[in-house]
Short mmCIF file of C-alpha atoms in Angstrom, two decimals:
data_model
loop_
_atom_site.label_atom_id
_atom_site.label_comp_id
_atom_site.label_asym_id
_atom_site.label_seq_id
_atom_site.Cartn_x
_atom_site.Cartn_y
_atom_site.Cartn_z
CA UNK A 1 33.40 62.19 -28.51
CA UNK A 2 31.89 65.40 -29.81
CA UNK A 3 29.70 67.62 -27.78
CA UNK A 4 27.61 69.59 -29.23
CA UNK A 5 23.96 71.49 -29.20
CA UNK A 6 21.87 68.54 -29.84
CA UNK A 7 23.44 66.41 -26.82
CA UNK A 8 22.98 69.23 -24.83
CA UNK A 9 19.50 70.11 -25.87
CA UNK A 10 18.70 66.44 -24.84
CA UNK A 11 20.19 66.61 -21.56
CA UNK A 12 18.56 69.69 -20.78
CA UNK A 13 14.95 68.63 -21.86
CA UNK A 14 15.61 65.63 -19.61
CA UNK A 15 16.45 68.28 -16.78
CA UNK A 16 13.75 70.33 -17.37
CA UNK A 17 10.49 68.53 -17.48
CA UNK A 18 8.39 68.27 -14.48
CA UNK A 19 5.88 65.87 -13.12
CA UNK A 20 6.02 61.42 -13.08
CA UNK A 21 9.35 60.86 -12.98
CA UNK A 22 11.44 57.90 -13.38
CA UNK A 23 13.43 56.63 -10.52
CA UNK A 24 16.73 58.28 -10.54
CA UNK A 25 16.03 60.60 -13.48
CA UNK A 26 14.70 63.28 -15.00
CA UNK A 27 10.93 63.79 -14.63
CA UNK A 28 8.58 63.94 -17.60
CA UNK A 29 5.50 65.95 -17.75
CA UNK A 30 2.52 63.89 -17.96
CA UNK A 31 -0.02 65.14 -20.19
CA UNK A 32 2.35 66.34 -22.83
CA UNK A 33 1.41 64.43 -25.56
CA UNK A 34 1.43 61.06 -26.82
CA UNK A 35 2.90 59.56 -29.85
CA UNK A 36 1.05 60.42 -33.27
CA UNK A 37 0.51 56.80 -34.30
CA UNK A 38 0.40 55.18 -30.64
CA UNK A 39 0.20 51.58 -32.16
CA UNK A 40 2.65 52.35 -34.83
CA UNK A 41 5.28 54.30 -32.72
CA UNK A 42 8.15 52.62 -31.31
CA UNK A 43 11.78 53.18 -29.67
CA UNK A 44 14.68 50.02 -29.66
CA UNK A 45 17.47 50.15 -27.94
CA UNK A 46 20.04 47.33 -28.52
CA UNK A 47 23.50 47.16 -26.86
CA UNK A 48 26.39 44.68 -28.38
CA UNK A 49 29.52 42.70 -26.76
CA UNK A 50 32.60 44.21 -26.34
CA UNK A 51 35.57 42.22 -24.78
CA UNK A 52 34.66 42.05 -21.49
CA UNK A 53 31.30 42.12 -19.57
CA UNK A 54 29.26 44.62 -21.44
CA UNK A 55 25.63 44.03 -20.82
CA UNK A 56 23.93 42.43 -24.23
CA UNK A 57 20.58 43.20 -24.58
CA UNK A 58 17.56 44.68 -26.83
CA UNK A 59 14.62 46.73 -24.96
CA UNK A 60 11.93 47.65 -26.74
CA UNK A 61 9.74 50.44 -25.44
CA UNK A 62 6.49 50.49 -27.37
CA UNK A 63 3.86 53.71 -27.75
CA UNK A 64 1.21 52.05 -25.65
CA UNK A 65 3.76 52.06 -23.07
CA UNK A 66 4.80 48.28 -23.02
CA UNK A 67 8.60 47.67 -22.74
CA UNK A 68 10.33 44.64 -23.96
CA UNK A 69 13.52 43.28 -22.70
CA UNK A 70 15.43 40.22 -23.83
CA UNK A 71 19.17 39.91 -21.96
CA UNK A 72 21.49 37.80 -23.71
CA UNK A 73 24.68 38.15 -21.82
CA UNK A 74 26.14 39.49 -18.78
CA UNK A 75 22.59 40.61 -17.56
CA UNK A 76 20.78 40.06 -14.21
CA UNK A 77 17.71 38.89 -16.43
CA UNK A 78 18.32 36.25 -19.34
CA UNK A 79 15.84 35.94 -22.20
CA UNK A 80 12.85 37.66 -22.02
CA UNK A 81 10.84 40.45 -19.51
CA UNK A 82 8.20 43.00 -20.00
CA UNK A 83 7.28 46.17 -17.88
CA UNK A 84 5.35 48.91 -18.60
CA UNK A 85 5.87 52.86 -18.50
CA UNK A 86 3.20 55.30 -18.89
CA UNK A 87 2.63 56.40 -22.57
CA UNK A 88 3.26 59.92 -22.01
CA UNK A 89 6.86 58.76 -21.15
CA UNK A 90 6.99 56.88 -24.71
CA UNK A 91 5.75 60.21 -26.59
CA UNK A 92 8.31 62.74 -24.30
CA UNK A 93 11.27 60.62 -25.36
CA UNK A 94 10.35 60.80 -28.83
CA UNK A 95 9.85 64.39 -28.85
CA UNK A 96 13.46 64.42 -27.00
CA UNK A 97 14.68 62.85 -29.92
CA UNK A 98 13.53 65.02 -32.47
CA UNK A 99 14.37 67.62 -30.68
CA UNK A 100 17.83 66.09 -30.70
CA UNK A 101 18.33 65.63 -33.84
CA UNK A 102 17.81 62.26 -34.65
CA UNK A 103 16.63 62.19 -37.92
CA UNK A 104 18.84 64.27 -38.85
CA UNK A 105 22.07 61.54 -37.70
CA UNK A 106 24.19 59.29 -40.49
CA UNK A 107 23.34 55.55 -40.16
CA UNK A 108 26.59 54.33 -39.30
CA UNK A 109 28.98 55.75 -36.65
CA UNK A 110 30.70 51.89 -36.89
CA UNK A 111 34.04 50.83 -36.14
CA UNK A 112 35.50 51.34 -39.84
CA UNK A 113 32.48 53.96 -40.83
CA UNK A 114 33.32 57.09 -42.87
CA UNK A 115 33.02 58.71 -39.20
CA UNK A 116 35.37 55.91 -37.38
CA UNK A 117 38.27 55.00 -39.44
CA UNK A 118 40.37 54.35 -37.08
CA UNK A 119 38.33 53.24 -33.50
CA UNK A 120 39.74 50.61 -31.43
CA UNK A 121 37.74 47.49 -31.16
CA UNK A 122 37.28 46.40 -27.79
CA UNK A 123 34.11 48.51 -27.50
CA UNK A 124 30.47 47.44 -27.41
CA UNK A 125 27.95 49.27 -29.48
CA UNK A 126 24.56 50.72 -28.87
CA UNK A 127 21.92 50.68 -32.12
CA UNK A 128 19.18 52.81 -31.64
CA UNK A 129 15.80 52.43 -34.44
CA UNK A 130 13.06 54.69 -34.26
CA UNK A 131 9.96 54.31 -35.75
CA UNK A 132 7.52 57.09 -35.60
CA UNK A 133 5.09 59.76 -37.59
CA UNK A 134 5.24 56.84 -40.44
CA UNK A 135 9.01 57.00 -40.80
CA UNK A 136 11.55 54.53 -39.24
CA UNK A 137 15.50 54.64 -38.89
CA UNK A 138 18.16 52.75 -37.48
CA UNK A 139 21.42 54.37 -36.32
CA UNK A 140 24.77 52.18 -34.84
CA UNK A 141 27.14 53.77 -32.89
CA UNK A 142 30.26 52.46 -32.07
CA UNK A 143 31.16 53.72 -28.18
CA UNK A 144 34.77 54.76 -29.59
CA UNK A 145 34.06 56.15 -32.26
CA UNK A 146 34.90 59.58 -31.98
CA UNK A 147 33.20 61.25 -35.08
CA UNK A 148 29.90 60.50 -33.60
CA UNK A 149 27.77 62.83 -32.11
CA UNK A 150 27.74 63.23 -28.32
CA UNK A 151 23.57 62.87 -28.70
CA UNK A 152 23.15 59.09 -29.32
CA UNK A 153 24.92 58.25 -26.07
CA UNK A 154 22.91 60.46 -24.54
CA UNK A 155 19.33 59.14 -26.27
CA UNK A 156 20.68 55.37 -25.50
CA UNK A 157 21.29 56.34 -21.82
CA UNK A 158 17.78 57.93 -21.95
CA UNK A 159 16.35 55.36 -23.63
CA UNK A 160 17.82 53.22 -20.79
CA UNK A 161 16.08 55.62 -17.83
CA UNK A 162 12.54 55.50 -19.43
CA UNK A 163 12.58 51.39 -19.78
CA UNK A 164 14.13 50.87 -16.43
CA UNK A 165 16.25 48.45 -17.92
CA UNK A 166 18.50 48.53 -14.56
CA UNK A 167 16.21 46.24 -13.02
CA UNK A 168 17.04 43.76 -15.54
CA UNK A 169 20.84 44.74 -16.04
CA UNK A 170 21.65 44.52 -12.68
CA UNK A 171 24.51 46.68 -10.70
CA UNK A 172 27.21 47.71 -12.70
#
């Protein structure tokens, strides 16, 4: 996969805030801000099979600070869970985002895509949608594909840290 400034940027935002941190991550200043449209902003994360025991799952973190989890396969938790996160967490990792880049991403990083013509298959996928400031996108990204930029791992895995999804995942 590529590296570049935006993954990078990311990762060092994540390493850089201070103050209520999540377990095992980088802490996020509280006070910094909340989303524009609080009711209106939202963050989904959904991982897909592969052929083996990828976790399935969609979590759903929400700018009031509810999270959302429904595990379909392979997960410690099956169907539906909620949790909640403080808001200021909600509005950080959408700031990260911009600040990544993500608006800025293709669509498609699929297995087949303009940017993966030639992936292997036996790799799950993560689809990340955003929906914030009135605007809402939707970007797949195929874990071999190669052409995709290093950031959207990195916003899935973040995406992953905020929710505290491992609590429904279970060990790896």
């Amino acid at each position: 996969m590529k590296t570049g400034r935006a993954a990078g940027g990311l990762l060092a935002l994540c390493a850089a805030a201070a103050g209520c941190a999540r377990p095992g991550g980088a802490r996020i200043e509280p006070g910094s801000g909340s989303a524009t449209d609080v009711p209106r902003t939202s963050v989904t994360l959904e991982r897909t099979a592969c052929y083996g025991r990828c976790p399935v799952y969609t979590v759903r973190l929400s700018g009031d600070g509810t999270v959302a989890f429904h595990g379909e396969r392979f997960t410690a938790t099956s169907g539906d869970a909620t949790g909640a996160v403080p808001r200021e967490w909600v509005a950080a990792l959408v700031r990260e985002m911009n600040t990544a880049g993500y608006w800025s991403l293709g669509e498609s990083y699929a297995a087949g895509s303009a940017a993966c013509p030639n992936s292997p298959t036996d790799l799950p996928s993560e689809i990340i949608t955003l929906t914030a400031g009135g605007r809402s996108k939707r970007v797949e990204h195929y874990r071999a594909c190669s052409g995709a930029p290093a950031s959207i791992a990195a916003m899935a895995a973040r995406i992953d840290q905020i929710a505290g999804t491992e609590k429904w995942i279970g060990p790896r």
